[in-house]
Tab-separated table of C-alpha atoms in Angstrom:
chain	number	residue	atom	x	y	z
B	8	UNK	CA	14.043	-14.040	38.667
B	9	UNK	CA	17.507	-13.359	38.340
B	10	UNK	CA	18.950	-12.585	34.581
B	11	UNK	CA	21.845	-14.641	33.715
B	12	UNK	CA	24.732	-13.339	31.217
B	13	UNK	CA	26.623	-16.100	29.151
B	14	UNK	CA	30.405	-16.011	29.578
B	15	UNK	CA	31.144	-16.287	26.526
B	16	UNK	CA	28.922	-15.372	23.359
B	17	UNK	CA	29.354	-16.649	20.315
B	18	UNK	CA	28.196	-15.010	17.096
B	19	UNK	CA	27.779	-17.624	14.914
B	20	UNK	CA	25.690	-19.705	17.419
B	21	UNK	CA	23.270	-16.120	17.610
B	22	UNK	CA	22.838	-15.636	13.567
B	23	UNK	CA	21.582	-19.833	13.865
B	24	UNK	CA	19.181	-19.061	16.276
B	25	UNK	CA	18.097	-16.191	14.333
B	26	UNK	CA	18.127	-18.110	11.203
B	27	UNK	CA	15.787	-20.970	12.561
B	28	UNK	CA	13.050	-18.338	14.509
B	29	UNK	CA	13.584	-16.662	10.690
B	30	UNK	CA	12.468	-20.118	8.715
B	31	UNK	CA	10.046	-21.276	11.156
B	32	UNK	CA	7.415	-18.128	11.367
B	33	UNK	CA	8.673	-18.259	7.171
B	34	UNK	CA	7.049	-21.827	7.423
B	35	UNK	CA	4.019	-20.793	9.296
B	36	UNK	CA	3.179	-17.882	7.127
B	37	UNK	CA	3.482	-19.980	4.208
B	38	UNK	CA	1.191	-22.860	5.839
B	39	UNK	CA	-1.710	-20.062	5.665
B	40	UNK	CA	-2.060	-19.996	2.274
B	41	UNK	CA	-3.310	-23.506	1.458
B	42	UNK	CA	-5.714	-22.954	4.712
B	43	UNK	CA	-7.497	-20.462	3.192
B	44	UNK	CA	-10.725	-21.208	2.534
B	45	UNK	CA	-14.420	-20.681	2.383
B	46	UNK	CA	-14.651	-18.956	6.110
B	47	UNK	CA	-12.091	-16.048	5.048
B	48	UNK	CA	-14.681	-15.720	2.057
B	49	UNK	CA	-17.538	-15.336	4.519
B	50	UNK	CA	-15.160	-12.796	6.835
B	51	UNK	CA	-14.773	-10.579	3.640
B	52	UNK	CA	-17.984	-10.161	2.697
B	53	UNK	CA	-19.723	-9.654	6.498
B	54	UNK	CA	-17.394	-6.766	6.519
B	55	UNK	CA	-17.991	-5.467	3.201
B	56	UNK	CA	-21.498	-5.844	4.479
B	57	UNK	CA	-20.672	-3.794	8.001
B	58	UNK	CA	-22.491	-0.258	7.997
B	59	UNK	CA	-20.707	0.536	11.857
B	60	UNK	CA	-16.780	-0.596	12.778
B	61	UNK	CA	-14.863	-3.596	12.594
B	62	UNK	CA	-14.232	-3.881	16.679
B	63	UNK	CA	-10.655	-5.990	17.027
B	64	UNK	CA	-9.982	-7.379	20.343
B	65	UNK	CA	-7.545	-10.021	21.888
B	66	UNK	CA	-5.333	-10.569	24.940
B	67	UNK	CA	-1.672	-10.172	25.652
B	68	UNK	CA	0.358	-10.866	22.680
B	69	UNK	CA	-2.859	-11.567	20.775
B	70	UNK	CA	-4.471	-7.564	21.996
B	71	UNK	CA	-0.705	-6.671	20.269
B	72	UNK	CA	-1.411	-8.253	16.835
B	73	UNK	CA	-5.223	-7.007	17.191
B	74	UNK	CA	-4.295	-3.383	17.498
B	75	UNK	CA	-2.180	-3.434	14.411
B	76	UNK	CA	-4.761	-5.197	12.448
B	77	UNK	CA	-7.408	-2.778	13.336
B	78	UNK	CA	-5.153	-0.554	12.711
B	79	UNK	CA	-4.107	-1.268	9.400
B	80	UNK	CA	-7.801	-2.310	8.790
B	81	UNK	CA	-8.733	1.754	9.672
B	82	UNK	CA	-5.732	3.137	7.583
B	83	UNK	CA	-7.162	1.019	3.929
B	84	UNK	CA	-10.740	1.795	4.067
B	85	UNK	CA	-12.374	-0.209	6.726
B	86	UNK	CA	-13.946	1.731	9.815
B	87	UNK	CA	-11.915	-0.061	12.799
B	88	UNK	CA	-10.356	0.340	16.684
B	89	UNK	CA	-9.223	-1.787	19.356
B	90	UNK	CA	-11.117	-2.440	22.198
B	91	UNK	CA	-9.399	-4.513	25.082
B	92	UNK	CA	-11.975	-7.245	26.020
B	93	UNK	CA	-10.804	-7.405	30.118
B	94	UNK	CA	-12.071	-3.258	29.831
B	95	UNK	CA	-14.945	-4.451	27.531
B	96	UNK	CA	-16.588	-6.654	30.138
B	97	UNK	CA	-16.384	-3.578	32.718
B	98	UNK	CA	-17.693	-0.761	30.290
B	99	UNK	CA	-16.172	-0.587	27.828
B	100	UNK	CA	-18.529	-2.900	25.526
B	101	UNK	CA	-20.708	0.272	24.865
B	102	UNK	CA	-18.386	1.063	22.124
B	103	UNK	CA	-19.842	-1.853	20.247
B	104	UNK	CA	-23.189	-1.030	18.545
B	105	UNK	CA	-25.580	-3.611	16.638
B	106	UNK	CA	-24.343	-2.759	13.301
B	107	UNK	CA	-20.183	-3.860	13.837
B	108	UNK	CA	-18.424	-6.863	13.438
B	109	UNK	CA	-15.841	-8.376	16.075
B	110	UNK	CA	-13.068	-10.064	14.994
B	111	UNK	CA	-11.491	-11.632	17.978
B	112	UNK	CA	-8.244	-13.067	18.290
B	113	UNK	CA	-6.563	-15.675	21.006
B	114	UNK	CA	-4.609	-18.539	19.654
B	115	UNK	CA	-5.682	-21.046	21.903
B	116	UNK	CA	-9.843	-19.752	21.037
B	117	UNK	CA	-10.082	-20.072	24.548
B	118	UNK	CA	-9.139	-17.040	26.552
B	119	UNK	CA	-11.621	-16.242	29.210
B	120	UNK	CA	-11.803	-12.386	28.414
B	121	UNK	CA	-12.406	-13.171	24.943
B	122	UNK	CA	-15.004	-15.870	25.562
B	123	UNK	CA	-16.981	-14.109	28.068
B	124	UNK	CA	-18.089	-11.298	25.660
B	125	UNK	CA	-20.078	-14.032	23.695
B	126	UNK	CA	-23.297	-13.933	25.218
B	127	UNK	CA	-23.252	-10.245	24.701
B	128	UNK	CA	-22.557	-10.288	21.077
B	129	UNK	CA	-24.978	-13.246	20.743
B	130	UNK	CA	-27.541	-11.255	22.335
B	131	UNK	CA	-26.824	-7.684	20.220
B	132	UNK	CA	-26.739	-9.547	17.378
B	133	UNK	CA	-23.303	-8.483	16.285
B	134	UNK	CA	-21.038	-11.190	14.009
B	135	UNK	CA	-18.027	-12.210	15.337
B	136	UNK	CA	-15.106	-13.614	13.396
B	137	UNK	CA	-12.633	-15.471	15.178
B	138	UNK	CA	-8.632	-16.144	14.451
B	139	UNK	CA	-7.393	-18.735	16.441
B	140	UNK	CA	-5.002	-21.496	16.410
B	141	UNK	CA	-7.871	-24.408	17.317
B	142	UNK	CA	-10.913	-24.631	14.931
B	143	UNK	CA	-12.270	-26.756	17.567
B	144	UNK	CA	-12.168	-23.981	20.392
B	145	UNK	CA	-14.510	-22.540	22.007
B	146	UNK	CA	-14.521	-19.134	19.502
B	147	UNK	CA	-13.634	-20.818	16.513
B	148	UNK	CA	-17.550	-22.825	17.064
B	149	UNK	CA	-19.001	-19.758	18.113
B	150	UNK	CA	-18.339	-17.335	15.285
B	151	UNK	CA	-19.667	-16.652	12.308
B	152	UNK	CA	-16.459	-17.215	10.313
B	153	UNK	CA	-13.364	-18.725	12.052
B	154	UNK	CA	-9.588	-17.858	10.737
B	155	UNK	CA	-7.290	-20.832	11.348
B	156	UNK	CA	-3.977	-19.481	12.416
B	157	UNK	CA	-2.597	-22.364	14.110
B	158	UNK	CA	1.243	-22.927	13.787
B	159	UNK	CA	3.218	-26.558	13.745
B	160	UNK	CA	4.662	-24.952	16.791
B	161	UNK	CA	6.509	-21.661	18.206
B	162	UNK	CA	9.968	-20.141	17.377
B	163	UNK	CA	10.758	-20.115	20.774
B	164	UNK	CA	12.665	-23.634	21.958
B	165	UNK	CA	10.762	-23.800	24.674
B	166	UNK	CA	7.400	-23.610	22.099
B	167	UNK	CA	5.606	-21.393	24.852
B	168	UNK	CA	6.670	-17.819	24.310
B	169	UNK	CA	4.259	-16.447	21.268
B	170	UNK	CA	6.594	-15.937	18.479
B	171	UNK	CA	5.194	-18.025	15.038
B	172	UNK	CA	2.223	-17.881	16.552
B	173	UNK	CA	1.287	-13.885	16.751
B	174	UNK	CA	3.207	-13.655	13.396
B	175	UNK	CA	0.905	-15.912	11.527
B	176	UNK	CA	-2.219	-14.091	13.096
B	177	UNK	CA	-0.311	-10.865	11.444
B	178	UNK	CA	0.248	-11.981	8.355
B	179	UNK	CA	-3.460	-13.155	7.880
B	180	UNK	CA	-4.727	-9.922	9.337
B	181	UNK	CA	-2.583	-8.097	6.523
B	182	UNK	CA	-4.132	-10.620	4.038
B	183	UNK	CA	-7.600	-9.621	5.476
B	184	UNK	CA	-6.985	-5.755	4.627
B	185	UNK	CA	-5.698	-6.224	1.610
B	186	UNK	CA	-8.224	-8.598	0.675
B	187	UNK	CA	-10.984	-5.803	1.778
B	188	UNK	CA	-8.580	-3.121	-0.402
B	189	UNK	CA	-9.019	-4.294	-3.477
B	190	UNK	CA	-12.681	-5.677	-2.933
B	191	UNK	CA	-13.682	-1.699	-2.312
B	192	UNK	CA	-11.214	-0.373	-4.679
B	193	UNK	CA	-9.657	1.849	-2.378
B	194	UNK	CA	-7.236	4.310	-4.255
B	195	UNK	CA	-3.746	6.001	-3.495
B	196	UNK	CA	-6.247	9.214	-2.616
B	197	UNK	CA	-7.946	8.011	-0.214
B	198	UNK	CA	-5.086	6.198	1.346
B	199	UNK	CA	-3.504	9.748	1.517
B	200	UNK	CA	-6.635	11.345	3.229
B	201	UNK	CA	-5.725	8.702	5.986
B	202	UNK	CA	-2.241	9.601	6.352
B	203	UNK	CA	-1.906	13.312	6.197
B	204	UNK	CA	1.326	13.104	8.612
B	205	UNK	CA	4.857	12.936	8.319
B	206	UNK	CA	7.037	12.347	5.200
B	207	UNK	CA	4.107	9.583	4.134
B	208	UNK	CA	1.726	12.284	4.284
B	209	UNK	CA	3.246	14.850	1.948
B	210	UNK	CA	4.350	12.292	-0.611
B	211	UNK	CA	0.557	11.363	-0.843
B	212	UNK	CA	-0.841	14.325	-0.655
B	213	UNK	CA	1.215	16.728	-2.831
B	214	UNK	CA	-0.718	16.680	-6.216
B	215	UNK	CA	0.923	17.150	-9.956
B	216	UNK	CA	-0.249	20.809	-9.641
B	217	UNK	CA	1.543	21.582	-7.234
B	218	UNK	CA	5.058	20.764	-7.994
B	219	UNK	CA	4.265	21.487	-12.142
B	220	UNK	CA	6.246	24.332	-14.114
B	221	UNK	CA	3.587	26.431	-15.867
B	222	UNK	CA	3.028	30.003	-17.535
B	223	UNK	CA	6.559	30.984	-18.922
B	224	UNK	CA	8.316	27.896	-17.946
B	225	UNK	CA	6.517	25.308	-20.065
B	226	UNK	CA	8.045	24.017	-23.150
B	227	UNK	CA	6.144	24.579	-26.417
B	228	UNK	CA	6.461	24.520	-29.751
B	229	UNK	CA	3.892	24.391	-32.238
B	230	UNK	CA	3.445	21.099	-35.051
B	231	UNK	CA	5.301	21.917	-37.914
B	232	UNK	CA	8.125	23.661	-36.050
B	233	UNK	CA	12.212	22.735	-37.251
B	234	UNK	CA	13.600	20.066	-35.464
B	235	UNK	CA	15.996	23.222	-34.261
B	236	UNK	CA	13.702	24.855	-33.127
B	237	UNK	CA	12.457	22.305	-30.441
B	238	UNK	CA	15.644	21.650	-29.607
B	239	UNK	CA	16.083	24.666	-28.691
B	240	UNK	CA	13.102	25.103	-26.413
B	241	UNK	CA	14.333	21.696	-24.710
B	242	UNK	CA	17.594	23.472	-23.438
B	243	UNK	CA	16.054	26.808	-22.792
B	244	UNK	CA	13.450	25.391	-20.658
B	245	UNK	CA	16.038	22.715	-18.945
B	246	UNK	CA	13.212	20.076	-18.277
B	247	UNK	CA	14.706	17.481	-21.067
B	248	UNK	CA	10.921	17.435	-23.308
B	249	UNK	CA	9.100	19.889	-25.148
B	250	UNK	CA	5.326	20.158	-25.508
B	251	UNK	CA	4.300	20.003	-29.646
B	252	UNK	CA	1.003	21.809	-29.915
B	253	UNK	CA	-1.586	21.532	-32.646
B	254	UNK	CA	-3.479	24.433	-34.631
B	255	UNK	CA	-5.788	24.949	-31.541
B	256	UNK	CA	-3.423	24.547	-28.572
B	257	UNK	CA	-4.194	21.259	-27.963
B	258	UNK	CA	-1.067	18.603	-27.024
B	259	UNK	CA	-0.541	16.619	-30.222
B	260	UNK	CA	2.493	14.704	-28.827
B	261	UNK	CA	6.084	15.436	-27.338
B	262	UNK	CA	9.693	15.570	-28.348
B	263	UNK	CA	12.385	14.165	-25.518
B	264	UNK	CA	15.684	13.778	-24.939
B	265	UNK	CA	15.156	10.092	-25.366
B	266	UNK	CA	13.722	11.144	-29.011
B	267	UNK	CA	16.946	13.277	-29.499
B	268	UNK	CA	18.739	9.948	-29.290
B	269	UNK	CA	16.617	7.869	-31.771
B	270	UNK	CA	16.570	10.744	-33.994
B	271	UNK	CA	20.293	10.643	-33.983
B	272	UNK	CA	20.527	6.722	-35.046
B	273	UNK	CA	18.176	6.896	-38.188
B	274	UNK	CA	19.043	10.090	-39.327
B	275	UNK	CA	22.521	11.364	-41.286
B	276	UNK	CA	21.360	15.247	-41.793
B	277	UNK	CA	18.846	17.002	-39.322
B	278	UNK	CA	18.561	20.189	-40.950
B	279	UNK	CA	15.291	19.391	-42.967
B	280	UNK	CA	13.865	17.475	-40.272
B	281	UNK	CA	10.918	19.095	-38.379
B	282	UNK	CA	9.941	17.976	-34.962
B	283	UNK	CA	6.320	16.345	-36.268
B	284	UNK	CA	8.608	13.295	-38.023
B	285	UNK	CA	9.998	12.709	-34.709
B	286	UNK	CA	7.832	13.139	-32.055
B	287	UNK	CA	6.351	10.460	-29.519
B	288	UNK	CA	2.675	10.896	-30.054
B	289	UNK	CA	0.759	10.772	-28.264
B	290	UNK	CA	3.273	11.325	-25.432
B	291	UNK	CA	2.138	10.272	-21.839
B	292	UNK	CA	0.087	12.738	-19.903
B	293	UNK	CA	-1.232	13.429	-16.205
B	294	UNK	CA	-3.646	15.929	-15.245
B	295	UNK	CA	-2.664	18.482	-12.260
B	296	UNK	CA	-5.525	17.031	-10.082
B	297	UNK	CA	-2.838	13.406	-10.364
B	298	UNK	CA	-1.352	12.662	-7.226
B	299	UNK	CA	2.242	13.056	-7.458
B	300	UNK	CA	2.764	9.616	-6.153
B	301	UNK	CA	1.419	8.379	-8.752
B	302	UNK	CA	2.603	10.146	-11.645
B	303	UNK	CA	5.855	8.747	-10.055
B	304	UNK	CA	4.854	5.134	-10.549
B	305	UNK	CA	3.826	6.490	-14.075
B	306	UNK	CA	7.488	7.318	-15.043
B	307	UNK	CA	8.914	4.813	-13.468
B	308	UNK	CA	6.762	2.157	-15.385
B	309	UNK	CA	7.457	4.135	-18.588
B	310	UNK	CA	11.168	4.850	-18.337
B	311	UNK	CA	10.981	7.991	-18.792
B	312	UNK	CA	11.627	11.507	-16.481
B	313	UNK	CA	9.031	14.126	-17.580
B	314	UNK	CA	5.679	14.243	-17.970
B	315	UNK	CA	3.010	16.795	-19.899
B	316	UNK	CA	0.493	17.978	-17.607
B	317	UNK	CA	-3.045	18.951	-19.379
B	318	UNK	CA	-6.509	20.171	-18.427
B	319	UNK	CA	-9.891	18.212	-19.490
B	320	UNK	CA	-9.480	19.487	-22.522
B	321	UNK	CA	-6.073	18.113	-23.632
B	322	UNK	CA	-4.350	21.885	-23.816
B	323	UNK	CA	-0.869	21.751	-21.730
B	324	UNK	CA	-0.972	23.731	-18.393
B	325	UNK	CA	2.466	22.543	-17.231
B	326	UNK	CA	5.494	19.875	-17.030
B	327	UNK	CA	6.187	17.852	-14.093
B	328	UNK	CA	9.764	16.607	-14.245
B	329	UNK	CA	11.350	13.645	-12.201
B	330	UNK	CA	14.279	16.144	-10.350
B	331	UNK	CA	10.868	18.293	-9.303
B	332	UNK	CA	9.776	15.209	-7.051
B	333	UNK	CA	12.753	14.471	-6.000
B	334	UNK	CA	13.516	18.080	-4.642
B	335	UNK	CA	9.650	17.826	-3.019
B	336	UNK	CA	10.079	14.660	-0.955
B	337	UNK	CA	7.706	12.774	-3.328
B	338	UNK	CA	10.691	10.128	-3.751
């Protein structure tokens, strides 16, 4: 098959075509939503109720959307992998054991490499869960709990290339995960222990304690101190906050730049002030075990660029400051 190049290409007619492929996998991914129903229940909770793997498989452009999902499955908390079914049916189907669940997708439900693994499942006793575009197909009556993915029809003019189609099946697949996420309550840590690679890896990994300023390089002053005074320690130490410490050490609140401000607008004269009058108290906290993603999504929800760092007992060990996790890749 020969390729053929257009004369003459026009740009407008390309950002149309890209527009309409755009709005109609927009219009199947928004057609899932009110599809939903009690199957995707039953999907959740006979993986929640898996002790092995979640075994994805599919053909084509359907094995393509199946390796991300068990992929993405396998990166938020749910034991998955890929297994191609034409390799299953020639092998490869020892890498299902009784305890797993299959989810199996093929948008027509009727794929013969997909279909002929059913008496096998049937007879190990493993659930399957199906996403196809026919409920009526041959998996969608066959599984346990059947995903409807079906589009109105495909981006491509012709309808036949899988475009909506595979995007659909991605989107629910992403709903599936997350769905399964928050059901376990998998946290930012563990997310991290999954992703110890690359850029992603060290902004999940790097805890508070490891980018904090400690020992000689944590403001402090003690409660009763002159509003001077902590002032003072706020420039010396260059990290925009002191620390104000009680009688035994322990944090009793802090005093910001952002305070510094407010102080300014109520008050004429500042020489009799002392820094307990003006204070934030508490003051927001982390402890150094925090990871430093998150204390990031604790300043940014709080406005503010500096954070006191304690240990179980509420004493100060350190300050973690916003230019700190910049200079660390965090952000």
């Amino acid at each position: 098959m020969t390729q053929q190049t257009p004369k003459h290409i026009d740009p407008s007619s390309l950002r149309d075509s890209a527009r309409r492929t755009l709005r109609l996998e927009q219009q199947a991914i928004g057609a899932l939503i009110e599809r939903l129903d009690a199957d995707f229940d039953r999907a959740c909770e006979l993986i929640l109720a898996c002790h092995g793997r979640v075994i994805v498989t599919g053909m084509g452009k359907s094995g393509h959307i199946a390796g991300k999902i068990a992929a993405t499955l396998a990166s938020t908390g749910t034991p998955s992998f890929f297994v191609h079914p034409g390799e299953a049916s020639h092998g490869d189907l020892g890498m299902i054991t009784p305890g797993d669940v299959v989810l199996a997708l093929s948008n027509s439900g009727e794929t013969g490499e997909v279909t002929a693994l059913l008496p096998l499942l049937k007879r190990m006793g493993v659930p399957l869960i199906s996403m196809t575009g026919r409920p009526a197909s041959t998996l969608g009556r066959h599984a346990e709990a059947h995903l409807d993915a079906r589009v109105e029809r495909e981006a491509c003019p012709l309808d036949l290339a899988p475009t909506a189609s595979t995007t659909a099946a991605l989107a629910l697949g992403d709903a599936l995960a997350v769905a399964l996420l928050e059901s376990r309550g998998f946290t930012a840590e563990e997310f991290a222990l999954s992703h110890p690679g690359g850029s992603l890896g060290k902004r999940l990994l790097l805890r508070v304690g490891d980018l904090m300023h400690e020992g000689a390089r944590l403001p402090t002053v003690p409660l009763g101190s002159p509003l001077r005074d902590a002032l003072l320690e706020i420039t010396r130490q260059g990290l925009g906050f002191t620390c104000v410490v009680d009688e035994q050490g322990l944090l009793a609140g802090v005093y910001t730049d952002g305070d510094l401000r407010r102080t300014l607008d109520q008050h004429n004269d500042l020489s009799g002030l002392t820094v307990d009058e003006v204070m934030t108290r508490p003051g927001k906290r982390v402890a150094s075990g925090m990871l430093a993603a998150e204390a990031v999504k604790l300043m940014e929800d709080h406005r503010i660029s500096a954070l006191a760092v304690v240990d179980e007992t509420g004493h100060p060990v350190g300050a973690l400051h916003m230019h700190d996790l910049l200079a660390s890749g965090v952000i």
